[in-house]
Tab-separated table of C-alpha atoms in Angstrom:
chain	number	residue	atom	x	y	z
A	13	UNK	CA	-41.060	-3.820	14.708
A	14	UNK	CA	-44.007	-4.044	12.327
A	15	UNK	CA	-44.831	-6.015	9.206
A	16	UNK	CA	-45.603	-4.382	5.855
A	17	UNK	CA	-46.752	-5.722	2.483
A	18	UNK	CA	-47.609	-4.110	-0.840
A	19	UNK	CA	-48.870	-5.878	-3.970
A	20	UNK	CA	-49.504	-4.707	-7.535
A	21	UNK	CA	-51.499	-7.511	-9.107
A	22	UNK	CA	-53.520	-8.410	-12.136
A	23	UNK	CA	-56.316	-9.828	-9.990
A	24	UNK	CA	-57.900	-8.755	-6.673
A	25	UNK	CA	-55.216	-8.610	-3.985
A	26	UNK	CA	-57.312	-8.612	-0.786
A	27	UNK	CA	-56.810	-12.326	-0.057
A	28	UNK	CA	-53.089	-12.168	-0.841
A	29	UNK	CA	-52.655	-9.249	1.538
A	30	UNK	CA	-54.590	-11.042	4.270
A	31	UNK	CA	-52.579	-14.247	3.860
A	32	UNK	CA	-49.351	-12.247	3.829
A	33	UNK	CA	-50.258	-10.529	7.085
A	34	UNK	CA	-50.890	-13.899	8.709
A	35	UNK	CA	-47.336	-14.924	7.805
A	36	UNK	CA	-45.962	-11.665	9.246
A	37	UNK	CA	-48.132	-11.767	12.383
A	38	UNK	CA	-45.010	-12.376	14.514
A	39	UNK	CA	-43.865	-8.835	13.671
A	40	UNK	CA	-46.887	-7.222	15.332
A	41	UNK	CA	-49.911	-8.418	17.265
A	42	UNK	CA	-51.383	-5.089	18.339
A	43	UNK	CA	-53.257	-4.004	15.200
A	44	UNK	CA	-53.722	-4.827	11.534
A	45	UNK	CA	-54.884	-2.939	8.460
A	46	UNK	CA	-55.398	-3.337	4.711
A	47	UNK	CA	-56.000	-0.670	2.071
A	48	UNK	CA	-56.796	-1.497	-1.557
A	49	UNK	CA	-57.058	0.830	-4.531
A	50	UNK	CA	-59.803	0.578	-7.158
A	51	UNK	CA	-59.605	3.424	-9.641
A	52	UNK	CA	-59.765	6.674	-7.672
A	53	UNK	CA	-61.041	5.075	-4.478
A	54	UNK	CA	-59.159	3.657	-1.514
A	55	UNK	CA	-60.912	0.961	0.505
A	56	UNK	CA	-59.639	0.562	4.061
A	57	UNK	CA	-60.215	-1.584	7.095
A	58	UNK	CA	-58.011	-1.543	10.187
A	59	UNK	CA	-58.398	-2.101	13.892
A	60	UNK	CA	-56.686	-3.375	17.017
A	61	UNK	CA	-56.203	-7.127	17.295
A	62	UNK	CA	-54.751	-10.108	15.477
A	63	UNK	CA	-55.244	-10.413	11.719
A	64	UNK	CA	-57.783	-13.215	12.085
A	65	UNK	CA	-59.853	-11.092	14.484
A	66	UNK	CA	-59.669	-7.786	12.608
A	67	UNK	CA	-60.815	-9.071	9.204
A	68	UNK	CA	-64.044	-10.924	8.524
A	69	UNK	CA	-65.791	-11.798	5.271
A	70	UNK	CA	-67.806	-8.577	5.260
A	71	UNK	CA	-64.592	-6.534	5.471
A	72	UNK	CA	-62.816	-8.529	2.773
A	73	UNK	CA	-65.675	-8.011	0.321
A	74	UNK	CA	-65.229	-4.243	0.661
A	75	UNK	CA	-61.471	-4.405	-0.037
A	76	UNK	CA	-61.720	-4.367	-3.839
A	77	UNK	CA	-58.935	-3.601	-6.279
A	78	UNK	CA	-55.808	-5.117	-7.832
A	79	UNK	CA	-53.356	-2.964	-5.848
A	80	UNK	CA	-53.031	-2.710	-2.093
A	81	UNK	CA	-50.873	-2.403	1.002
A	82	UNK	CA	-51.167	-3.938	4.452
A	83	UNK	CA	-49.649	-3.604	7.912
A	84	UNK	CA	-49.414	-5.395	11.248
A	85	UNK	CA	-48.516	-3.135	14.150
A	86	UNK	CA	-46.336	-3.496	17.172
A	87	UNK	CA	-46.416	-0.264	19.211
A	88	UNK	CA	-43.234	1.573	20.171
A	89	UNK	CA	-43.663	5.293	19.519
A	90	UNK	CA	-47.171	6.632	19.995
A	91	UNK	CA	-49.625	4.363	21.767
A	92	UNK	CA	-51.393	1.085	21.143
A	93	UNK	CA	-54.720	2.766	20.384
A	94	UNK	CA	-56.746	1.734	17.354
A	95	UNK	CA	-56.520	5.326	16.106
A	96	UNK	CA	-52.859	4.634	15.374
A	97	UNK	CA	-53.431	1.397	13.488
A	98	UNK	CA	-51.945	1.580	10.007
A	99	UNK	CA	-51.967	2.269	7.098
A	100	UNK	CA	-52.436	6.030	7.489
A	101	UNK	CA	-54.161	8.181	4.870
A	102	UNK	CA	-53.735	11.760	3.671
A	103	UNK	CA	-55.911	13.241	0.921
A	104	UNK	CA	-53.472	15.793	-0.504
A	105	UNK	CA	-51.736	15.629	-2.877
A	106	UNK	CA	-53.394	12.962	-5.019
A	107	UNK	CA	-54.353	10.763	-2.043
A	108	UNK	CA	-51.683	8.665	-0.320
A	109	UNK	CA	-51.790	5.758	2.165
A	110	UNK	CA	-48.688	4.541	3.990
A	111	UNK	CA	-47.486	1.735	6.249
A	112	UNK	CA	-44.199	2.006	8.132
A	113	UNK	CA	-41.870	-0.357	9.972
A	114	UNK	CA	-39.303	1.336	12.181
A	115	UNK	CA	-39.107	4.519	14.221
A	116	UNK	CA	-38.221	8.108	13.354
A	117	UNK	CA	-35.780	9.609	15.830
A	118	UNK	CA	-36.576	13.235	14.912
A	119	UNK	CA	-40.374	12.959	14.781
A	120	UNK	CA	-40.952	15.768	17.290
A	121	UNK	CA	-38.872	18.192	15.223
A	122	UNK	CA	-40.647	17.079	12.061
A	123	UNK	CA	-44.059	17.471	13.660
A	124	UNK	CA	-43.219	21.074	14.533
A	125	UNK	CA	-41.975	21.715	10.987
A	126	UNK	CA	-45.136	20.189	9.557
A	127	UNK	CA	-47.272	22.614	11.531
A	128	UNK	CA	-45.201	25.783	11.229
A	129	UNK	CA	-43.699	25.477	7.749
A	130	UNK	CA	-45.685	22.935	5.766
A	131	UNK	CA	-49.088	23.853	7.249
A	132	UNK	CA	-49.971	20.224	7.908
A	133	UNK	CA	-51.755	18.886	10.975
A	134	UNK	CA	-50.647	15.631	12.626
A	135	UNK	CA	-53.632	14.012	14.303
A	136	UNK	CA	-51.974	11.265	16.364
A	137	UNK	CA	-48.773	10.668	18.302
A	138	UNK	CA	-47.532	8.200	15.698
A	139	UNK	CA	-44.252	8.909	13.940
A	140	UNK	CA	-45.687	7.018	10.957
A	141	UNK	CA	-48.277	9.738	10.422
A	142	UNK	CA	-45.428	12.257	10.548
A	143	UNK	CA	-43.552	10.254	7.914
A	144	UNK	CA	-46.647	10.124	5.701
A	145	UNK	CA	-47.054	13.895	5.853
A	146	UNK	CA	-43.389	14.501	5.096
A	147	UNK	CA	-43.719	12.255	2.034
A	148	UNK	CA	-46.940	13.993	0.986
A	149	UNK	CA	-45.339	17.423	1.311
A	150	UNK	CA	-42.286	16.342	-0.699
A	151	UNK	CA	-44.485	14.871	-3.462
A	152	UNK	CA	-46.480	18.102	-3.532
A	153	UNK	CA	-43.227	20.096	-3.850
A	154	UNK	CA	-41.721	17.956	-6.599
A	155	UNK	CA	-44.889	17.603	-8.655
A	156	UNK	CA	-45.846	21.301	-8.473
A	157	UNK	CA	-49.426	20.338	-9.287
A	158	UNK	CA	-48.302	18.747	-12.567
A	159	UNK	CA	-49.051	15.256	-13.794
A	160	UNK	CA	-47.118	12.928	-11.485
A	161	UNK	CA	-44.375	10.634	-12.801
A	162	UNK	CA	-41.890	8.220	-11.221
A	163	UNK	CA	-38.996	10.701	-11.303
A	164	UNK	CA	-41.034	13.153	-9.248
A	165	UNK	CA	-41.798	10.410	-6.741
A	166	UNK	CA	-38.117	9.497	-6.457
A	167	UNK	CA	-37.207	13.159	-5.961
A	168	UNK	CA	-39.771	13.261	-3.163
A	169	UNK	CA	-38.208	10.192	-1.479
A	170	UNK	CA	-34.824	11.926	-1.687
A	171	UNK	CA	-36.439	14.798	0.199
A	172	UNK	CA	-37.728	12.360	2.822
A	173	UNK	CA	-34.209	10.997	3.284
A	174	UNK	CA	-32.870	14.509	3.814
A	175	UNK	CA	-35.466	15.323	6.457
A	176	UNK	CA	-36.149	12.064	8.296
A	177	UNK	CA	-33.766	10.379	10.721
A	178	UNK	CA	-33.990	6.901	12.164
A	179	UNK	CA	-35.280	3.622	10.788
A	180	UNK	CA	-37.991	3.282	8.175
A	181	UNK	CA	-39.017	0.616	5.729
A	182	UNK	CA	-42.066	2.019	3.972
A	183	UNK	CA	-44.786	0.859	1.627
A	184	UNK	CA	-47.139	3.507	0.257
A	185	UNK	CA	-49.806	3.786	-2.404
A	186	UNK	CA	-50.691	6.844	-4.470
A	187	UNK	CA	-54.279	6.772	-5.694
A	188	UNK	CA	-54.673	5.522	-9.267
A	189	UNK	CA	-50.917	5.944	-9.818
A	190	UNK	CA	-48.997	3.117	-8.181
A	191	UNK	CA	-47.177	1.577	-5.264
A	192	UNK	CA	-44.045	3.059	-3.672
A	193	UNK	CA	-41.603	1.302	-1.336
A	194	UNK	CA	-38.378	2.611	0.152
A	195	UNK	CA	-35.841	1.920	2.875
A	196	UNK	CA	-33.846	4.307	5.066
A	197	UNK	CA	-30.225	5.059	4.052
A	198	UNK	CA	-28.893	2.627	6.685
A	199	UNK	CA	-31.235	-0.233	5.757
A	200	UNK	CA	-31.955	-0.814	9.443
A	201	UNK	CA	-35.315	-2.504	8.895
A	202	UNK	CA	-35.689	-5.181	6.175
A	203	UNK	CA	-37.606	-4.933	2.892
A	204	UNK	CA	-37.644	-7.343	-0.076
A	205	UNK	CA	-39.107	-7.408	-3.603
A	206	UNK	CA	-40.653	-10.390	-5.361
A	207	UNK	CA	-42.683	-11.170	-8.472
A	208	UNK	CA	-44.787	-13.887	-10.041
A	209	UNK	CA	-46.015	-14.504	-13.562
A	210	UNK	CA	-49.735	-14.992	-14.188
A	211	UNK	CA	-51.774	-15.509	-17.328
A	212	UNK	CA	-52.585	-11.801	-17.182
A	213	UNK	CA	-49.006	-10.605	-16.686
A	214	UNK	CA	-46.413	-9.953	-13.964
A	215	UNK	CA	-47.432	-9.249	-10.371
A	216	UNK	CA	-45.065	-7.610	-7.872
A	217	UNK	CA	-44.828	-7.706	-4.102
A	218	UNK	CA	-42.775	-5.871	-1.462
A	219	UNK	CA	-42.696	-7.200	2.088
A	220	UNK	CA	-40.804	-7.064	5.358
A	221	UNK	CA	-39.584	-10.650	5.051
A	222	UNK	CA	-39.028	-13.136	2.250
A	223	UNK	CA	-41.241	-15.718	3.968
A	224	UNK	CA	-44.293	-13.725	2.828
A	225	UNK	CA	-43.142	-14.133	-0.776
A	226	UNK	CA	-42.625	-17.877	-0.330
A	227	UNK	CA	-46.058	-18.493	1.125
A	228	UNK	CA	-47.857	-16.381	-1.478
A	229	UNK	CA	-46.077	-18.020	-4.421
A	230	UNK	CA	-43.845	-15.099	-5.409
A	231	UNK	CA	-40.190	-15.569	-6.305
A	232	UNK	CA	-37.586	-13.410	-4.617
A	233	UNK	CA	-36.013	-10.718	-6.777
A	234	UNK	CA	-33.796	-8.975	-4.243
A	235	UNK	CA	-33.689	-6.807	-1.155
A	236	UNK	CA	-34.503	-3.125	-1.447
A	237	UNK	CA	-31.139	-1.433	-1.012
A	238	UNK	CA	-30.538	1.108	1.769
A	239	UNK	CA	-31.773	4.485	0.541
A	240	UNK	CA	-33.373	2.958	-2.561
A	241	UNK	CA	-36.942	3.568	-3.682
A	242	UNK	CA	-38.982	1.196	-5.834
A	243	UNK	CA	-42.081	2.330	-7.721
A	244	UNK	CA	-44.551	0.044	-9.499
A	245	UNK	CA	-47.255	1.733	-11.534
A	246	UNK	CA	-50.829	0.502	-11.891
A	247	UNK	CA	-49.915	-1.325	-15.106
A	248	UNK	CA	-47.187	-3.315	-13.356
A	249	UNK	CA	-44.129	-1.459	-14.658
A	250	UNK	CA	-41.293	-1.425	-12.098
A	251	UNK	CA	-38.910	1.502	-11.626
A	252	UNK	CA	-36.170	1.955	-9.033
A	253	UNK	CA	-33.641	4.603	-8.042
A	254	UNK	CA	-31.088	5.229	-5.320
A	255	UNK	CA	-32.427	8.290	-3.507
A	256	UNK	CA	-29.913	8.770	-0.675
A	257	UNK	CA	-26.604	10.567	-0.968
A	258	UNK	CA	-24.524	8.259	1.256
A	259	UNK	CA	-26.316	4.933	1.744
A	260	UNK	CA	-24.648	2.271	3.883
A	261	UNK	CA	-26.053	-1.077	4.940
A	262	UNK	CA	-26.097	-1.355	8.743
A	263	UNK	CA	-29.114	-3.581	9.281
A	264	UNK	CA	-30.525	-4.365	12.709
A	265	UNK	CA	-28.687	-7.354	14.157
A	266	UNK	CA	-31.648	-8.170	16.430
A	267	UNK	CA	-33.638	-9.196	13.351
A	268	UNK	CA	-31.410	-12.263	13.151
A	269	UNK	CA	-31.439	-12.907	16.901
A	270	UNK	CA	-35.189	-12.764	17.475
A	271	UNK	CA	-37.457	-10.650	15.299
A	272	UNK	CA	-37.468	-12.389	11.918
A	273	UNK	CA	-38.886	-15.823	11.169
A	274	UNK	CA	-36.174	-18.480	10.760
A	275	UNK	CA	-37.399	-19.296	7.238
A	276	UNK	CA	-36.731	-15.760	6.036
A	277	UNK	CA	-33.708	-14.474	4.137
A	278	UNK	CA	-32.715	-10.889	4.965
A	279	UNK	CA	-30.028	-9.028	3.003
A	280	UNK	CA	-28.850	-12.295	1.509
A	281	UNK	CA	-28.555	-14.037	4.885
A	282	UNK	CA	-30.597	-17.054	5.982
A	283	UNK	CA	-31.966	-16.281	9.434
A	284	UNK	CA	-32.059	-20.005	10.218
A	285	UNK	CA	-28.421	-20.541	9.252
A	286	UNK	CA	-27.418	-17.545	11.336
A	287	UNK	CA	-29.104	-19.025	14.388
A	288	UNK	CA	-27.397	-22.365	13.822
A	289	UNK	CA	-24.054	-20.572	13.672
A	290	UNK	CA	-24.905	-18.678	16.862
A	291	UNK	CA	-25.226	-22.041	18.590
A	292	UNK	CA	-21.901	-23.300	17.223
A	293	UNK	CA	-20.025	-20.183	18.341
A	294	UNK	CA	-21.674	-20.183	21.752
A	295	UNK	CA	-20.667	-23.826	22.193
A	296	UNK	CA	-17.042	-22.857	21.561
A	297	UNK	CA	-17.247	-20.285	24.342
A	298	UNK	CA	-18.817	-22.835	26.702
A	299	UNK	CA	-15.950	-25.254	25.979
A	300	UNK	CA	-13.450	-22.530	26.880
A	301	UNK	CA	-15.133	-21.189	29.999
A	302	UNK	CA	-17.259	-24.015	31.424
A	303	UNK	CA	-14.931	-26.979	31.204
A	304	UNK	CA	-15.565	-27.728	34.904
A	305	UNK	CA	-19.353	-27.939	34.581
A	306	UNK	CA	-21.205	-31.204	34.030
A	307	UNK	CA	-24.213	-30.663	31.750
A	308	UNK	CA	-26.620	-33.523	31.111
A	309	UNK	CA	-29.028	-32.013	28.608
A	310	UNK	CA	-29.585	-28.926	26.437
A	311	UNK	CA	-33.148	-27.547	26.486
A	312	UNK	CA	-34.328	-24.641	24.303
A	313	UNK	CA	-36.789	-22.009	25.425
A	314	UNK	CA	-39.276	-22.128	22.534
A	315	UNK	CA	-39.462	-21.042	19.826
A	316	UNK	CA	-36.760	-18.694	18.572
A	317	UNK	CA	-33.831	-20.359	20.339
A	318	UNK	CA	-34.391	-23.849	18.924
A	319	UNK	CA	-31.857	-23.697	16.039
A	320	UNK	CA	-29.142	-22.266	18.316
A	321	UNK	CA	-29.837	-24.784	21.079
A	322	UNK	CA	-29.850	-27.711	18.648
A	323	UNK	CA	-26.510	-26.771	17.103
A	324	UNK	CA	-25.044	-25.991	20.522
A	325	UNK	CA	-26.002	-29.465	21.737
A	326	UNK	CA	-24.460	-31.100	18.662
A	327	UNK	CA	-21.225	-29.114	19.063
A	328	UNK	CA	-20.963	-30.078	22.739
A	329	UNK	CA	-21.943	-33.699	22.163
A	330	UNK	CA	-24.917	-33.358	24.513
A	331	UNK	CA	-28.485	-34.590	24.325
A	332	UNK	CA	-30.979	-32.032	22.988
A	333	UNK	CA	-34.444	-32.297	24.479
A	334	UNK	CA	-37.710	-30.385	24.242
A	335	UNK	CA	-38.314	-29.658	27.914
A	336	UNK	CA	-41.048	-27.044	27.578
A	337	UNK	CA	-44.380	-27.346	25.805
A	338	UNK	CA	-45.727	-24.107	24.415
A	339	UNK	CA	-49.349	-23.029	24.377
A	340	UNK	CA	-49.777	-21.884	20.771
A	341	UNK	CA	-52.623	-19.553	21.637
A	342	UNK	CA	-50.571	-17.170	23.770
A	343	UNK	CA	-48.765	-14.302	22.016
A	344	UNK	CA	-45.051	-13.521	22.125
A	345	UNK	CA	-44.372	-12.151	25.620
A	346	UNK	CA	-41.613	-9.807	24.437
A	347	UNK	CA	-44.024	-7.777	22.302
A	348	UNK	CA	-46.883	-7.560	24.779
A	349	UNK	CA	-47.385	-3.873	25.590
A	350	UNK	CA	-47.512	-4.094	29.395
A	351	UNK	CA	-45.051	-5.547	31.889
A	352	UNK	CA	-47.930	-6.909	33.975
A	353	UNK	CA	-49.219	-8.855	30.949
A	354	UNK	CA	-45.733	-10.233	30.300
A	355	UNK	CA	-45.412	-11.500	33.869
A	356	UNK	CA	-48.834	-13.122	33.824
A	357	UNK	CA	-48.394	-14.837	30.468
A	358	UNK	CA	-45.163	-16.801	30.996
A	359	UNK	CA	-46.621	-19.684	32.997
A	360	UNK	CA	-49.673	-19.734	30.757
A	361	UNK	CA	-47.387	-19.944	27.754
A	362	UNK	CA	-44.917	-22.668	28.807
A	363	UNK	CA	-45.235	-25.879	30.791
A	364	UNK	CA	-42.243	-28.109	31.668
A	365	UNK	CA	-41.978	-31.846	30.957
A	366	UNK	CA	-40.880	-33.171	34.327
A	367	UNK	CA	-38.880	-36.200	33.147
A	368	UNK	CA	-36.522	-33.967	31.158
A	369	UNK	CA	-35.545	-32.026	34.293
A	370	UNK	CA	-35.736	-34.346	37.288
A	371	UNK	CA	-32.300	-34.966	38.783
A	372	UNK	CA	-30.457	-33.458	35.787
A	373	UNK	CA	-28.040	-30.589	35.258
A	374	UNK	CA	-29.837	-28.705	32.487
A	375	UNK	CA	-28.570	-26.010	30.148
A	376	UNK	CA	-31.409	-23.714	29.130
A	377	UNK	CA	-30.786	-21.802	25.891
A	378	UNK	CA	-32.657	-18.629	24.954
A	379	UNK	CA	-32.189	-16.238	22.042
A	380	UNK	CA	-31.656	-13.247	24.370
A	381	UNK	CA	-32.463	-11.807	27.779
A	382	UNK	CA	-34.222	-8.440	27.665
A	383	UNK	CA	-36.176	-7.606	30.809
A	384	UNK	CA	-35.414	-10.910	32.510
A	385	UNK	CA	-38.967	-11.534	33.664
A	386	UNK	CA	-39.393	-14.566	31.442
A	387	UNK	CA	-35.928	-15.949	32.196
A	388	UNK	CA	-36.451	-15.765	35.944
A	389	UNK	CA	-39.748	-17.614	35.809
A	390	UNK	CA	-38.421	-20.274	33.436
A	391	UNK	CA	-35.432	-20.996	35.673
A	392	UNK	CA	-37.836	-21.411	38.585
A	393	UNK	CA	-40.029	-23.731	36.507
A	394	UNK	CA	-36.992	-25.895	35.782
A	395	UNK	CA	-36.192	-26.093	39.494
A	396	UNK	CA	-39.798	-26.887	40.369
A	397	UNK	CA	-39.677	-29.713	37.806
A	398	UNK	CA	-36.772	-31.275	39.739
A	399	UNK	CA	-33.640	-29.984	37.991
A	400	UNK	CA	-30.448	-30.471	39.971
A	401	UNK	CA	-28.552	-27.550	38.409
A	402	UNK	CA	-29.954	-24.908	36.048
A	403	UNK	CA	-27.443	-23.249	33.721
A	404	UNK	CA	-28.549	-20.513	31.338
A	405	UNK	CA	-27.079	-19.537	27.963
A	406	UNK	CA	-28.053	-16.558	25.804
A	407	UNK	CA	-27.395	-16.733	22.049
A	408	UNK	CA	-27.076	-12.927	22.080
A	409	UNK	CA	-24.926	-10.541	24.153
A	410	UNK	CA	-26.372	-8.650	27.159
A	411	UNK	CA	-29.054	-6.137	26.180
A	412	UNK	CA	-27.896	-3.021	28.035
A	413	UNK	CA	-29.196	-0.083	25.980
A	414	UNK	CA	-32.532	1.142	24.621
A	415	UNK	CA	-33.410	0.487	21.003
A	416	UNK	CA	-34.629	3.611	19.200
A	417	UNK	CA	-35.213	2.098	15.765
A	418	UNK	CA	-38.521	0.320	16.230
A	419	UNK	CA	-38.037	-2.350	18.927
A	420	UNK	CA	-39.697	-1.973	22.317
A	421	UNK	CA	-36.564	-1.751	24.474
A	422	UNK	CA	-37.278	1.770	25.635
A	423	UNK	CA	-36.136	2.110	29.216
A	424	UNK	CA	-32.735	1.356	30.682
A	425	UNK	CA	-34.209	0.612	34.086
A	426	UNK	CA	-36.395	-2.102	32.513
A	427	UNK	CA	-33.411	-3.857	30.909
A	428	UNK	CA	-31.984	-6.512	33.199
A	429	UNK	CA	-28.367	-6.144	32.043
A	430	UNK	CA	-28.110	-2.361	32.431
A	431	UNK	CA	-25.501	-1.539	35.121
A	432	UNK	CA	-25.284	-5.217	36.171
A	433	UNK	CA	-22.423	-7.682	35.830
A	434	UNK	CA	-23.018	-11.148	34.413
A	435	UNK	CA	-22.797	-12.526	37.954
A	436	UNK	CA	-25.460	-10.115	39.177
A	437	UNK	CA	-27.716	-11.006	36.241
A	438	UNK	CA	-27.238	-14.695	36.980
A	439	UNK	CA	-28.292	-14.140	40.585
A	440	UNK	CA	-31.288	-12.080	39.484
A	441	UNK	CA	-32.702	-14.833	37.257
A	442	UNK	CA	-31.827	-17.502	39.811
A	443	UNK	CA	-29.532	-19.633	37.619
A	444	UNK	CA	-26.490	-21.583	38.816
A	445	UNK	CA	-24.396	-20.132	35.979
A	446	UNK	CA	-24.973	-17.784	33.049
A	447	UNK	CA	-23.113	-17.328	29.787
A	448	UNK	CA	-23.667	-14.794	26.993
A	449	UNK	CA	-22.689	-14.804	23.334
A	450	UNK	CA	-19.897	-12.343	22.482
A	451	UNK	CA	-20.868	-9.505	20.151
A	452	UNK	CA	-18.009	-10.248	17.752
A	453	UNK	CA	-19.195	-13.850	17.541
A	454	UNK	CA	-22.750	-12.682	16.815
A	455	UNK	CA	-21.479	-10.513	13.972
A	456	UNK	CA	-19.435	-13.444	12.691
A	457	UNK	CA	-22.486	-15.708	12.624
A	458	UNK	CA	-24.123	-13.365	10.093
A	459	UNK	CA	-21.020	-12.538	8.077
A	460	UNK	CA	-20.499	-16.276	7.475
A	461	UNK	CA	-23.541	-16.207	5.176
A	462	UNK	CA	-22.834	-12.819	3.594
A	463	UNK	CA	-19.228	-11.579	3.878
A	464	UNK	CA	-20.300	-8.224	2.401
A	465	UNK	CA	-22.223	-7.482	5.586
A	466	UNK	CA	-19.552	-6.039	7.841
A	467	UNK	CA	-21.457	-3.478	9.900
A	468	UNK	CA	-24.718	-3.698	11.826
A	469	UNK	CA	-26.911	-1.710	14.135
A	470	UNK	CA	-25.964	-3.339	17.449
A	471	UNK	CA	-27.135	-0.406	19.559
A	472	UNK	CA	-29.089	-2.473	22.102
A	473	UNK	CA	-25.846	-4.336	22.847
A	474	UNK	CA	-23.125	-1.692	22.478
A	475	UNK	CA	-24.969	1.643	22.767
A	476	UNK	CA	-23.666	2.859	19.394
A	477	UNK	CA	-26.472	4.367	17.313
A	478	UNK	CA	-25.713	4.242	13.598
A	479	UNK	CA	-27.781	7.305	12.653
A	480	UNK	CA	-25.485	9.514	14.749
A	481	UNK	CA	-28.258	11.686	16.174
A	482	UNK	CA	-28.927	9.992	19.537
A	483	UNK	CA	-27.791	11.607	22.778
A	484	UNK	CA	-28.630	11.263	26.480
A	485	UNK	CA	-31.404	13.858	26.272
A	486	UNK	CA	-33.144	11.892	23.518
A	487	UNK	CA	-32.885	8.627	25.449
A	488	UNK	CA	-34.326	10.262	28.548
A	489	UNK	CA	-37.213	11.635	26.508
A	490	UNK	CA	-38.181	8.346	24.881
A	491	UNK	CA	-37.864	6.460	28.149
A	492	UNK	CA	-40.490	8.760	29.572
A	493	UNK	CA	-42.724	8.765	26.510
A	494	UNK	CA	-42.666	5.029	25.871
A	495	UNK	CA	-42.891	3.673	29.401
A	496	UNK	CA	-45.406	0.914	29.899
A	497	UNK	CA	-47.529	3.238	32.040
A	498	UNK	CA	-48.077	5.549	29.076
A	499	UNK	CA	-49.334	2.821	26.736
A	500	UNK	CA	-53.056	3.291	27.135
A	501	UNK	CA	-55.811	1.845	24.991
A	502	UNK	CA	-58.352	4.131	23.327
A	503	UNK	CA	-61.709	3.076	21.843
A	504	UNK	CA	-61.270	1.263	18.516
A	505	UNK	CA	-61.948	3.048	15.277
A	506	UNK	CA	-64.315	1.895	12.581
A	507	UNK	CA	-63.991	0.656	9.032
A	508	UNK	CA	-63.608	3.480	6.512
A	509	UNK	CA	-63.865	3.825	2.753
A	510	UNK	CA	-61.918	6.734	1.315
A	511	UNK	CA	-63.373	8.091	-1.939
A	512	UNK	CA	-60.806	10.322	-3.594
A	513	UNK	CA	-63.231	11.676	-6.157
A	514	UNK	CA	-65.095	13.376	-3.307
A	515	UNK	CA	-62.013	13.780	-1.093
A	516	UNK	CA	-64.191	12.691	1.806
A	517	UNK	CA	-64.416	9.858	4.270
A	518	UNK	CA	-67.456	7.640	4.385
A	519	UNK	CA	-67.850	5.711	7.595
A	520	UNK	CA	-68.900	2.192	6.764
A	521	UNK	CA	-68.958	1.071	10.404
A	522	UNK	CA	-67.796	-2.275	11.668
A	523	UNK	CA	-70.581	-4.674	12.582
């Protein structure tokens, strides 16, 4: 899970890119980067940290140009080192920078092909650098050293689709030529297009979520279709083409459960409305299965579960109360790279309001239960605050399988629900009763808003991987490679300016 933005403007885009990254900060808190294009020169700054900490005035002044891309990173494949902050750059052909949201499932095979067949060196462990080099090689093959045009770029993306497996929403920039965006043939990770009219002409944006368009003043055009590529040249002319042979929309269902902001619209579906419907459907299950339980109050676990908990309370005719106060200056525990950090942060992040718990039978509602660390501590907090009974409801089904498409659910032994019954999970988190959303109901909550969406990537719930290339050997390999113990920090890199006229890198050096 990462956030990507690309803008082709009529005015400098550095501030727009920065503001857009702030809106997409929830998609990645590990690193941030911006690259702008001014003539034949790329101007880049990236580093580990939150957007507000990575970019200062001195960096923004160097990011000149009316075209640019930006990225916030959440590490899954590779490591959380600053060397793997994005966008990535390759100088041949033409000069290309790329930001990627998702995860390639055949990156090791591609890395070997890059070295042995394409004579390209991959410098990091990031699958995004592999993807960049595959794209660069395909552009080199289709252009044959001729003057580049949009058809050649689309042919290159078709080559990427043939070679790359997994999930990828991509924004890339080709020096002094234009901005390219494309989505994998399954549309697993989201990508939208927007535009705005200025006194100088039309400006275009591509972004991971529609909320970035709203905040920056762009109007939504549409989603990028699965397998589709969109190219916008430096003059602001937009071209698009379907580049996959058998595209099929099977977007990640966890985007609607947790990842996306509630004010976003993904593939024609309001994330907020979906979460309301999750609450309604979960309430129906509670009526069927918990008729004997007396519940006094419904309390959400902030923030993602609020819409579901609110609608659940309304459907059950119960009081809805804010029982936990959140410290806004603590990051999302689910995307923290180390289990030790997750455990430490929960009590720093949430504090209970005693009067909402004392002597009551409370129903805690969360969006999902992944590792269970947070759930266990929150149940204990409710008991410590004086709750009589603590019931727990999850707006999503049990997470039993690793996610291989860009979400950090890498190891089956870290997932609380793997090889456990609901009763065993309930005992593990210390609740008096536990209820999960049914997977069919979760699908229904999305299809209510867009009946054309009939299939999803639900792999973390049902173990069915839509790309068809995942087996036990692959899962064993990623569980080893992505374990928390292997996520080590390396020294941060410095600001760079990439001058394509000289095909060299000038170190500017962060102050």
